[in-house]
Amino acid sequence: MGPDACRRVTSSHRAFVFLPFALLGGVLTLVGATRTWTMNDGRRALAELAHVEGEYLFLRFGPVERRYPLNNFSEDDHEYVRNWSSKARCGACNQPLTTRSKKAGRKSYHLACFRCVACGKGFRGGDRFQIDQWGNLGHVEHIAQLFDCDSCGRLFPRKGASRNQVLSDNRVACKQCRDDAVFDLEELKSIRNETTVILKEVGISPPEGAIEWKLVSRRELDNEAKRIHVGGNLKGLTVTQLRRVTSKSETITSFSHKVYVLFGLPKSELRSVISHELMHVWLNERGVEAPADVIEGFCNLGSDQVLRQDPSRLAWILIGNMQTNPSPSYGAGYRKMMAHLQKTGWPRMLAEMKARAKKP
Ligand SMILES: [Zn+2]
Ligand SMILES: [Zn+2]
Ligand SMILES: [Zn+2]
Ligand SMILES: [Zn+2]
């Protein structure tokens, strides 16, 4: 790798990191539930606690939410989190309930939160509603008036959506995902560089063969998939060509790959798709043959690895989607391979996959 390539990897890697924490002096002004968070190394930041999930915190900085390990924070912060977690929370916004709240099923909601994002009306007894993972609620009868983001599952009213939120192949993006969407091959390549570095850390060496990356529409992707008899709701596809040149003394094998990825994916999802496809490239270059649940489950371990280093809320939701995906290969396969990985660790897992290589 030349010095130029090195620099590219480093700078794109830096862009991946979100650093609101700083060593601050003076008095901090607090607004609402916003408070000062102090890391063990003394860095501080103003943020609102949005969620607690296991040993992670999600802090909200304006419109942006970021995930941090709770262990990174001071004893005061731990105390605040314990106190926060002990209170009853709104099923929509996840903030502590006040006296003005309403109970529906097993959850309670702030009155202000307990309303349909399509018609704006509060729900009444007997109303049926749907809720997304972001806390947006909609009347079941008003679902036709709502869009459902193809990336993050957010429900939002069709009425207020801008034209560019419906992509040219009719996929739909919420405002947040649309603002973060990638349509540019150079941007894709800088994300590929980041993911290549992360995968290399667990032993997935970078591809030997050249990869031609293509940002494509849903229809183009489905057409390519059909040609190799693959189906399903794909977001990426890897097609590997193997060339074998035999002379008297030796056989030389070489690979070339085409990787198709949907255009317009938000960066966290694009990271997930690119890492999944890079895992396919790794398997293909080693001639690994295995049932679909092993192959797709293994490739999703690459997505998992990259998403865990991505502190965005969307990355967390995408991991959750893999954990609950009912698909036998992408969901059950992932859970099976993850359970196996936790027993074996990466080096043995990779050795086992290589042992499945088809003999030439
Ligand atoms: Zn609420
Ligand atoms: Zn409604
Ligand atoms: Zn979205
Ligand atoms: Zn796959």
mmCIF file of C-alpha atoms and ligand atoms in Angstrom:
data_model
loop_
_atom_site.group_PDB
_atom_site.id
_atom_site.type_symbol
_atom_site.label_atom_id
_atom_site.label_comp_id
_atom_site.label_asym_id
_atom_site.label_seq_id
_atom_site.Cartn_x
_atom_site.Cartn_y
_atom_site.Cartn_z
ATOM 1 C CA MET A 1 0.000 0.000 0.000
ATOM 2 C CA GLY A 2 1.519 3.357 -1.007
ATOM 3 C CA PRO A 3 1.579 6.405 1.247
ATOM 4 C CA ASP A 4 -1.419 7.872 -0.577
ATOM 5 C CA ALA A 5 -3.579 4.865 0.119
ATOM 6 C CA CYS A 6 -2.475 4.950 3.759
ATOM 7 C CA ARG A 7 -3.479 8.550 4.129
ATOM 8 C CA ARG A 8 -6.879 7.869 2.613
ATOM 9 C CA VAL A 9 -7.588 5.105 5.070
ATOM 10 C CA THR A 10 -6.532 7.243 8.022
ATOM 11 C CA SER A 11 -8.564 10.281 7.088
ATOM 12 C CA SER A 12 -11.732 8.354 6.299
ATOM 13 C CA HIS A 13 -11.280 6.468 9.551
ATOM 14 C CA ARG A 14 -11.188 9.747 11.390
ATOM 15 C CA ALA A 15 -14.425 10.895 9.750
ATOM 16 C CA PHE A 16 -16.050 7.795 11.247
ATOM 17 C CA VAL A 17 -15.453 9.080 14.765
ATOM 18 C CA PHE A 18 -17.835 11.544 16.370
ATOM 19 C CA LEU A 19 -16.150 13.522 19.142
ATOM 20 C CA PRO A 20 -18.462 15.773 21.133
ATOM 21 C CA PHE A 21 -16.494 15.175 24.322
ATOM 22 C CA ALA A 22 -13.862 17.782 25.136
ATOM 23 C CA LEU A 23 -11.983 19.111 28.126
ATOM 24 C CA LEU A 24 -14.203 22.078 28.948
ATOM 25 C CA GLY A 25 -13.609 25.001 31.255
ATOM 26 C CA GLY A 26 -16.106 27.400 32.868
ATOM 27 C CA VAL A 27 -19.780 27.006 33.643
ATOM 28 C CA LEU A 28 -21.990 24.891 31.436
ATOM 29 C CA THR A 29 -25.552 26.028 30.818
ATOM 30 C CA LEU A 30 -28.106 23.270 31.111
ATOM 31 C CA VAL A 31 -31.310 23.017 29.072
ATOM 32 C CA GLY A 32 -34.102 20.578 29.931
ATOM 33 C CA ALA A 33 -32.805 17.075 30.674
ATOM 34 C CA THR A 34 -29.444 18.034 29.214
ATOM 35 C CA ARG A 35 -26.631 17.551 31.694
ATOM 36 C CA THR A 36 -22.885 17.358 31.808
ATOM 37 C CA TRP A 37 -21.409 13.907 31.250
ATOM 38 C CA THR A 38 -17.896 13.261 32.456
ATOM 39 C CA MET A 39 -15.701 10.514 31.097
ATOM 40 C CA ASN A 40 -13.141 8.765 33.266
ATOM 41 C CA ASP A 41 -10.351 10.612 31.441
ATOM 42 C CA GLY A 42 -11.867 13.993 32.402
ATOM 43 C CA ARG A 43 -13.467 14.865 29.060
ATOM 44 C CA ARG A 44 -16.927 16.349 29.395
ATOM 45 C CA ALA A 45 -19.905 17.042 27.150
ATOM 46 C CA LEU A 46 -23.447 18.338 27.389
ATOM 47 C CA ALA A 47 -26.006 15.785 26.320
ATOM 48 C CA GLU A 48 -29.376 14.294 27.114
ATOM 49 C CA LEU A 49 -29.697 10.629 28.035
ATOM 50 C CA ALA A 50 -31.845 9.037 25.328
ATOM 51 C CA HIS A 51 -31.632 5.294 26.044
ATOM 52 C CA VAL A 52 -29.927 2.725 28.173
ATOM 53 C CA GLU A 53 -29.376 -0.671 26.560
ATOM 54 C CA GLY A 54 -27.415 -3.208 28.567
ATOM 55 C CA GLU A 55 -23.989 -1.747 29.262
ATOM 56 C CA TYR A 56 -24.442 1.065 26.727
ATOM 57 C CA LEU A 57 -25.767 4.612 26.919
ATOM 58 C CA PHE A 58 -27.224 6.552 24.042
ATOM 59 C CA LEU A 59 -26.575 10.251 24.490
ATOM 60 C CA ARG A 60 -28.414 12.839 22.430
ATOM 61 C CA PHE A 61 -26.485 15.835 21.117
ATOM 62 C CA GLY A 62 -29.113 17.945 19.357
ATOM 63 C CA PRO A 63 -30.482 15.729 16.567
ATOM 64 C CA VAL A 64 -27.643 13.185 16.823
ATOM 65 C CA GLU A 65 -27.606 10.154 19.126
ATOM 66 C CA ARG A 66 -24.402 8.316 19.966
ATOM 67 C CA ARG A 67 -23.687 5.109 21.846
ATOM 68 C CA TYR A 68 -21.043 4.878 24.594
ATOM 69 C CA PRO A 69 -20.051 2.147 27.031
ATOM 70 C CA LEU A 70 -21.380 3.061 30.490
ATOM 71 C CA ASN A 71 -18.008 2.031 31.920
ATOM 72 C CA ASN A 72 -16.401 5.100 30.341
ATOM 73 C CA PHE A 73 -18.274 7.438 32.683
ATOM 74 C CA SER A 74 -17.819 8.866 36.161
ATOM 75 C CA GLU A 75 -19.488 7.544 39.320
ATOM 76 C CA ASP A 76 -21.861 10.561 39.278
ATOM 77 C CA ASP A 77 -23.019 9.586 35.808
ATOM 78 C CA HIS A 78 -23.526 5.978 36.916
ATOM 79 C CA GLU A 79 -25.693 7.251 39.757
ATOM 80 C CA TYR A 80 -27.722 9.391 37.336
ATOM 81 C CA VAL A 81 -28.218 6.420 35.003
ATOM 82 C CA ARG A 82 -29.309 4.158 37.881
ATOM 83 C CA ASN A 83 -31.823 6.755 38.985
ATOM 84 C CA TRP A 84 -33.018 7.366 35.405
ATOM 85 C CA SER A 85 -33.439 3.633 34.775
ATOM 86 C CA SER A 86 -35.489 3.117 37.934
ATOM 87 C CA LYS A 87 -38.270 5.454 36.714
ATOM 88 C CA ALA A 88 -41.240 4.509 34.539
ATOM 89 C CA ARG A 89 -40.608 5.650 30.968
ATOM 90 C CA CYS A 90 -42.716 6.736 28.012
ATOM 91 C CA GLY A 91 -43.130 3.966 25.403
ATOM 92 C CA ALA A 92 -42.561 6.480 22.597
ATOM 93 C CA CYS A 93 -39.833 8.959 23.632
ATOM 94 C CA ASN A 94 -38.314 6.842 26.426
ATOM 95 C CA GLN A 95 -38.124 9.809 28.827
ATOM 96 C CA PRO A 96 -39.518 9.564 32.396
ATOM 97 C CA LEU A 97 -43.300 9.728 32.614
ATOM 98 C CA THR A 98 -45.063 12.703 34.147
ATOM 99 C CA THR A 99 -48.558 12.850 35.620
ATOM 100 C CA ARG A 100 -49.979 13.618 32.168
ATOM 101 C CA SER A 101 -49.612 10.149 30.698
ATOM 102 C CA LYS A 102 -51.780 7.428 29.202
ATOM 103 C CA LYS A 103 -51.581 3.662 29.478
ATOM 104 C CA ALA A 104 -52.016 1.396 26.437
ATOM 105 C CA GLY A 105 -51.302 -2.313 26.665
ATOM 106 C CA ARG A 106 -48.208 -2.866 28.797
ATOM 107 C CA LYS A 107 -46.781 0.609 28.151
ATOM 108 C CA SER A 108 -47.530 4.171 29.174
ATOM 109 C CA TYR A 109 -47.009 7.305 27.111
ATOM 110 C CA HIS A 110 -46.798 11.042 27.620
ATOM 111 C CA LEU A 111 -50.038 12.575 26.369
ATOM 112 C CA ALA A 112 -47.985 14.666 23.940
ATOM 113 C CA CYS A 113 -46.263 11.548 22.554
ATOM 114 C CA PHE A 114 -49.376 9.378 22.339
ATOM 115 C CA ARG A 115 -50.610 10.621 18.989
ATOM 116 C CA CYS A 116 -50.668 9.570 15.352
ATOM 117 C CA VAL A 117 -47.925 11.081 13.185
ATOM 118 C CA ALA A 118 -50.305 10.966 10.184
ATOM 119 C CA CYS A 119 -53.414 12.761 11.485
ATOM 120 C CA GLY A 120 -51.879 14.369 14.564
ATOM 121 C CA LYS A 121 -54.758 13.209 16.795
ATOM 122 C CA GLY A 122 -54.254 11.625 20.191
ATOM 123 C CA PHE A 123 -55.216 7.939 20.454
ATOM 124 C CA ARG A 124 -58.389 6.995 22.285
ATOM 125 C CA GLY A 125 -59.556 3.772 23.862
ATOM 126 C CA GLY A 126 -60.009 1.078 21.200
ATOM 127 C CA ASP A 127 -57.736 2.759 18.610
ATOM 128 C CA ARG A 128 -55.279 0.386 16.982
ATOM 129 C CA PHE A 129 -51.825 1.768 16.329
ATOM 130 C CA GLN A 130 -48.407 0.779 15.077
ATOM 131 C CA ILE A 131 -45.127 1.974 16.600
ATOM 132 C CA ASP A 132 -41.660 2.048 15.018
ATOM 133 C CA GLN A 133 -38.300 1.601 16.774
ATOM 134 C CA TRP A 134 -37.888 5.377 17.057
ATOM 135 C CA GLY A 135 -41.113 5.900 19.007
ATOM 136 C CA ASN A 136 -43.309 7.198 16.159
ATOM 137 C CA LEU A 137 -46.907 6.022 16.365
ATOM 138 C CA GLY A 138 -49.556 5.813 13.664
ATOM 139 C CA HIS A 139 -53.194 4.716 13.481
ATOM 140 C CA VAL A 140 -53.420 1.346 11.726
ATOM 141 C CA GLU A 141 -56.144 2.894 9.501
ATOM 142 C CA HIS A 142 -53.732 5.690 8.575
ATOM 143 C CA ILE A 143 -50.842 3.458 7.499
ATOM 144 C CA ALA A 144 -51.588 4.319 3.855
ATOM 145 C CA GLN A 145 -50.810 7.957 4.730
ATOM 146 C CA LEU A 146 -47.433 6.988 6.152
ATOM 147 C CA PHE A 147 -44.113 6.052 4.652
ATOM 148 C CA ASP A 148 -41.928 3.437 6.290
ATOM 149 C CA CYS A 149 -38.196 4.140 5.768
ATOM 150 C CA ASP A 150 -36.547 1.273 3.864
ATOM 151 C CA SER A 151 -33.374 1.646 5.938
ATOM 152 C CA CYS A 152 -34.348 2.435 9.518
ATOM 153 C CA GLY A 153 -38.069 1.566 9.645
ATOM 154 C CA ARG A 154 -39.068 5.066 10.737
ATOM 155 C CA LEU A 155 -42.762 5.939 10.172
ATOM 156 C CA PHE A 156 -43.342 9.410 8.758
ATOM 157 C CA PRO A 157 -46.219 11.200 7.027
ATOM 158 C CA ARG A 158 -46.258 11.031 3.229
ATOM 159 C CA LYS A 159 -47.683 14.525 3.150
ATOM 160 C CA GLY A 160 -44.648 16.335 4.526
ATOM 161 C CA ALA A 161 -42.081 14.221 2.656
ATOM 162 C CA SER A 162 -39.981 15.966 0.039
ATOM 163 C CA ARG A 163 -39.742 14.556 -3.471
ATOM 164 C CA ASN A 164 -36.163 13.344 -3.069
ATOM 165 C CA GLN A 165 -37.194 11.037 -0.211
ATOM 166 C CA VAL A 166 -38.696 8.702 -2.805
ATOM 167 C CA LEU A 167 -35.715 7.362 -4.737
ATOM 168 C CA SER A 168 -35.879 6.761 -8.486
ATOM 169 C CA ASP A 169 -36.514 3.038 -7.890
ATOM 170 C CA ASN A 170 -39.384 3.825 -5.478
ATOM 171 C CA ARG A 171 -37.493 3.022 -2.298
ATOM 172 C CA VAL A 172 -38.373 5.420 0.516
ATOM 173 C CA ALA A 173 -35.992 7.184 2.900
ATOM 174 C CA CYS A 174 -36.844 9.172 6.027
ATOM 175 C CA LYS A 175 -35.295 12.628 6.232
ATOM 176 C CA GLN A 176 -32.454 11.461 8.485
ATOM 177 C CA CYS A 177 -31.502 8.552 6.206
ATOM 178 C CA ARG A 178 -31.919 10.646 3.049
ATOM 179 C CA ASP A 179 -29.609 13.356 4.432
ATOM 180 C CA ASP A 180 -26.994 10.666 5.080
ATOM 181 C CA ALA A 181 -27.501 8.734 1.820
ATOM 182 C CA VAL A 182 -24.583 7.792 -0.430
ATOM 183 C CA PHE A 183 -24.907 8.168 -4.204
ATOM 184 C CA ASP A 184 -21.257 8.737 -4.975
ATOM 185 C CA LEU A 185 -18.757 5.975 -5.749
ATOM 186 C CA GLU A 186 -15.867 7.865 -4.135
ATOM 187 C CA GLU A 187 -17.823 8.094 -0.898
ATOM 188 C CA LEU A 188 -18.562 4.377 -1.127
ATOM 189 C CA LYS A 189 -14.856 3.685 -1.555
ATOM 190 C CA SER A 190 -13.906 5.678 1.507
ATOM 191 C CA ILE A 191 -16.416 3.613 3.513
ATOM 192 C CA ARG A 192 -14.982 0.459 1.932
ATOM 193 C CA ASN A 193 -11.548 1.551 3.221
ATOM 194 C CA GLU A 194 -12.886 1.914 6.776
ATOM 195 C CA THR A 195 -14.578 -1.462 6.729
ATOM 196 C CA THR A 196 -11.537 -3.163 5.185
ATOM 197 C CA VAL A 197 -9.461 -1.924 8.140
ATOM 198 C CA ILE A 198 -12.004 -3.148 10.715
ATOM 199 C CA LEU A 199 -12.368 -6.574 9.075
ATOM 200 C CA LYS A 200 -8.598 -6.943 8.821
ATOM 201 C CA GLU A 201 -8.399 -6.621 12.612
ATOM 202 C CA VAL A 202 -10.302 -9.902 12.981
ATOM 203 C CA GLY A 203 -8.268 -11.681 10.305
ATOM 204 C CA ILE A 204 -10.276 -11.016 7.134
ATOM 205 C CA SER A 205 -7.402 -10.104 4.846
ATOM 206 C CA PRO A 206 -8.140 -7.604 2.065
ATOM 207 C CA PRO A 207 -9.160 -9.087 -1.306
ATOM 208 C CA GLU A 208 -6.468 -10.321 -3.681
ATOM 209 C CA GLY A 209 -8.525 -9.835 -6.811
ATOM 210 C CA ALA A 210 -9.758 -6.519 -8.156
ATOM 211 C CA ILE A 211 -13.274 -5.452 -7.195
ATOM 212 C CA GLU A 212 -15.435 -3.370 -9.462
ATOM 213 C CA TRP A 213 -17.918 -1.542 -7.220
ATOM 214 C CA LYS A 214 -21.271 -0.484 -8.646
ATOM 215 C CA LEU A 215 -23.973 1.641 -7.062
ATOM 216 C CA VAL A 216 -27.223 0.425 -8.575
ATOM 217 C CA SER A 217 -31.009 0.676 -8.374
ATOM 218 C CA ARG A 218 -33.213 -2.022 -6.891
ATOM 219 C CA ARG A 219 -34.126 -3.245 -10.377
ATOM 220 C CA GLU A 220 -30.511 -3.432 -11.582
ATOM 221 C CA LEU A 221 -29.553 -5.351 -8.449
ATOM 222 C CA ASP A 222 -32.453 -7.788 -8.833
ATOM 223 C CA ASN A 223 -31.565 -8.366 -12.496
ATOM 224 C CA GLU A 224 -27.953 -9.204 -11.632
ATOM 225 C CA ALA A 225 -29.168 -11.495 -8.854
ATOM 226 C CA LYS A 226 -31.560 -13.286 -11.209
ATOM 227 C CA ARG A 227 -28.698 -14.040 -13.607
ATOM 228 C CA ILE A 228 -26.970 -16.062 -10.905
ATOM 229 C CA HIS A 229 -30.266 -17.459 -9.534
ATOM 230 C CA VAL A 230 -30.262 -15.531 -6.279
ATOM 231 C CA GLY A 231 -33.428 -13.966 -4.897
ATOM 232 C CA GLY A 232 -34.735 -12.109 -1.879
ATOM 233 C CA ASN A 233 -34.763 -8.555 -0.639
ATOM 234 C CA LEU A 234 -31.093 -7.865 -1.424
ATOM 235 C CA LYS A 235 -29.154 -4.671 -0.733
ATOM 236 C CA GLY A 236 -25.851 -5.916 -2.122
ATOM 237 C CA LEU A 237 -24.541 -8.705 -4.331
ATOM 238 C CA THR A 238 -21.092 -10.119 -5.047
ATOM 239 C CA VAL A 239 -20.294 -11.875 -8.310
ATOM 240 C CA THR A 240 -16.856 -13.499 -8.439
ATOM 241 C CA GLN A 241 -15.110 -14.708 -11.546
ATOM 242 C CA LEU A 242 -12.385 -17.272 -11.211
ATOM 243 C CA ARG A 243 -9.661 -17.616 -13.821
ATOM 244 C CA ARG A 244 -7.333 -20.564 -13.872
ATOM 245 C CA VAL A 245 -4.354 -20.625 -16.197
ATOM 246 C CA THR A 246 -2.504 -23.934 -16.346
ATOM 247 C CA SER A 247 0.926 -24.282 -17.845
ATOM 248 C CA LYS A 248 3.227 -27.328 -17.715
ATOM 249 C CA SER A 249 4.736 -26.361 -14.387
ATOM 250 C CA GLU A 250 1.934 -24.652 -12.459
ATOM 251 C CA THR A 251 -1.668 -23.509 -12.233
ATOM 252 C CA ILE A 252 -2.294 -19.842 -11.549
ATOM 253 C CA THR A 253 -5.663 -18.880 -10.093
ATOM 254 C CA SER A 254 -6.898 -15.319 -10.158
ATOM 255 C CA PHE A 255 -10.144 -13.624 -9.189
ATOM 256 C CA SER A 256 -12.121 -10.629 -10.239
ATOM 257 C CA HIS A 257 -15.251 -9.445 -8.488
ATOM 258 C CA LYS A 258 -18.198 -7.227 -9.187
ATOM 259 C CA VAL A 259 -19.938 -5.929 -6.098
ATOM 260 C CA TYR A 260 -23.346 -4.319 -6.605
ATOM 261 C CA VAL A 261 -24.703 -2.129 -3.810
ATOM 262 C CA LEU A 262 -27.957 -0.149 -3.731
ATOM 263 C CA PHE A 263 -27.483 3.579 -4.123
ATOM 264 C CA GLY A 264 -28.974 5.916 -1.544
ATOM 265 C CA LEU A 265 -28.274 3.864 1.593
ATOM 266 C CA PRO A 266 -27.419 5.826 4.761
ATOM 267 C CA LYS A 267 -23.786 5.384 5.796
ATOM 268 C CA SER A 268 -24.319 2.963 8.673
ATOM 269 C CA GLU A 269 -26.358 0.644 6.473
ATOM 270 C CA LEU A 270 -23.853 1.015 3.648
ATOM 271 C CA ARG A 271 -21.068 -0.025 6.063
ATOM 272 C CA SER A 272 -23.108 -3.077 6.948
ATOM 273 C CA VAL A 273 -23.754 -4.020 3.295
ATOM 274 C CA ILE A 274 -20.153 -3.419 2.184
ATOM 275 C CA SER A 275 -18.730 -5.501 5.019
ATOM 276 C CA HIS A 276 -21.196 -8.315 4.272
ATOM 277 C CA GLU A 277 -20.090 -8.324 0.613
ATOM 278 C CA LEU A 278 -16.381 -8.175 1.553
ATOM 279 C CA MET A 279 -16.972 -11.333 3.602
ATOM 280 C CA HIS A 280 -18.426 -12.984 0.464
ATOM 281 C CA VAL A 281 -15.323 -11.906 -1.465
ATOM 282 C CA TRP A 282 -13.124 -13.483 1.230
ATOM 283 C CA LEU A 283 -15.098 -16.755 1.060
ATOM 284 C CA ASN A 284 -15.158 -16.793 -2.746
ATOM 285 C CA GLU A 285 -11.405 -16.292 -3.024
ATOM 286 C CA ARG A 286 -10.955 -19.349 -0.802
ATOM 287 C CA GLY A 287 -13.480 -21.473 -2.664
ATOM 288 C CA VAL A 288 -15.545 -22.013 0.487
ATOM 289 C CA GLU A 289 -18.711 -23.993 -0.067
ATOM 290 C CA ALA A 290 -21.327 -24.317 2.652
ATOM 291 C CA PRO A 291 -25.105 -24.202 3.154
ATOM 292 C CA ALA A 292 -26.747 -20.781 2.800
ATOM 293 C CA ASP A 293 -27.245 -20.296 6.546
ATOM 294 C CA VAL A 294 -23.515 -20.801 7.173
ATOM 295 C CA ILE A 295 -22.468 -18.507 4.311
ATOM 296 C CA GLU A 296 -24.939 -15.673 4.958
ATOM 297 C CA GLY A 297 -24.616 -16.025 8.730
ATOM 298 C CA PHE A 298 -20.833 -15.771 8.421
ATOM 299 C CA CYS A 299 -21.076 -12.718 6.138
ATOM 300 C CA ASN A 300 -23.406 -11.045 8.637
ATOM 301 C CA LEU A 301 -20.713 -11.506 11.294
ATOM 302 C CA GLY A 302 -18.696 -9.038 9.198
ATOM 303 C CA SER A 303 -21.609 -6.582 9.267
ATOM 304 C CA ASP A 304 -21.939 -7.115 13.008
ATOM 305 C CA GLN A 305 -18.236 -6.447 13.553
ATOM 306 C CA VAL A 306 -18.390 -3.151 11.655
ATOM 307 C CA LEU A 307 -21.747 -2.005 13.085
ATOM 308 C CA ARG A 308 -20.511 -2.522 16.657
ATOM 309 C CA GLN A 309 -17.822 0.085 16.042
ATOM 310 C CA ASP A 310 -20.366 2.502 14.597
ATOM 311 C CA PRO A 311 -21.849 4.539 17.470
ATOM 312 C CA SER A 312 -24.986 5.667 15.611
ATOM 313 C CA ARG A 313 -28.454 4.639 16.737
ATOM 314 C CA LEU A 314 -29.136 3.257 13.248
ATOM 315 C CA ALA A 315 -26.172 0.866 13.555
ATOM 316 C CA TRP A 316 -27.644 -0.417 16.817
ATOM 317 C CA ILE A 317 -31.050 -0.895 15.196
ATOM 318 C CA LEU A 318 -29.454 -2.790 12.291
ATOM 319 C CA ILE A 319 -27.731 -5.162 14.742
ATOM 320 C CA GLY A 320 -31.092 -5.635 16.483
ATOM 321 C CA ASN A 321 -32.699 -6.412 13.116
ATOM 322 C CA MET A 322 -30.170 -9.207 12.498
ATOM 323 C CA GLN A 323 -30.855 -10.566 15.978
ATOM 324 C CA THR A 324 -34.586 -10.799 15.278
ATOM 325 C CA ASN A 325 -34.592 -11.427 11.494
ATOM 326 C CA PRO A 326 -36.819 -14.492 10.848
ATOM 327 C CA SER A 327 -34.898 -15.447 7.661
ATOM 328 C CA PRO A 328 -33.323 -18.934 7.992
ATOM 329 C CA SER A 329 -30.015 -17.761 6.468
ATOM 330 C CA TYR A 330 -29.613 -14.028 7.275
ATOM 331 C CA GLY A 331 -31.272 -14.248 10.703
ATOM 332 C CA ALA A 332 -31.066 -17.795 12.090
ATOM 333 C CA GLY A 333 -27.762 -18.330 10.240
ATOM 334 C CA TYR A 334 -26.307 -15.190 11.800
ATOM 335 C CA ARG A 335 -27.401 -16.192 15.303
ATOM 336 C CA LYS A 336 -25.987 -19.683 14.872
ATOM 337 C CA MET A 337 -22.653 -18.396 13.541
ATOM 338 C CA MET A 338 -22.501 -15.711 16.260
ATOM 339 C CA ALA A 339 -23.021 -18.307 18.997
ATOM 340 C CA HIS A 340 -20.253 -20.366 17.409
ATOM 341 C CA LEU A 341 -17.939 -17.352 17.109
ATOM 342 C CA GLN A 342 -18.364 -16.578 20.789
ATOM 343 C CA LYS A 343 -17.154 -20.091 21.592
ATOM 344 C CA THR A 344 -14.305 -20.317 19.096
ATOM 345 C CA GLY A 345 -13.070 -16.760 18.506
ATOM 346 C CA TRP A 346 -12.148 -15.402 15.076
ATOM 347 C CA PRO A 347 -8.922 -17.336 14.312
ATOM 348 C CA ARG A 348 -10.566 -20.733 14.720
ATOM 349 C CA MET A 349 -13.761 -19.623 13.004
ATOM 350 C CA LEU A 350 -11.760 -18.496 9.955
ATOM 351 C CA ALA A 351 -9.726 -21.715 9.941
ATOM 352 C CA GLU A 352 -12.950 -23.745 10.014
ATOM 353 C CA MET A 353 -14.391 -21.762 7.120
ATOM 354 C CA LYS A 354 -11.203 -22.246 5.085
ATOM 355 C CA ALA A 355 -11.412 -25.983 5.750
ATOM 356 C CA ARG A 356 -14.717 -25.960 3.840
ATOM 357 C CA ALA A 357 -12.889 -24.978 0.661
ATOM 358 C CA LYS A 358 -13.786 -27.010 -2.378
ATOM 359 C CA LYS A 359 -10.736 -28.850 -3.728
ATOM 360 C CA PRO A 360 -9.719 -27.497 -7.137
HETATM 361 ZN ZN ZN B 1 -42.890 10.641 25.567
HETATM 362 ZN ZN ZN B 2 -54.065 8.903 12.601
HETATM 363 ZN ZN ZN B 3 -34.575 6.132 7.915
HETATM 364 ZN ZN ZN B 4 -24.848 -12.470 1.313
#
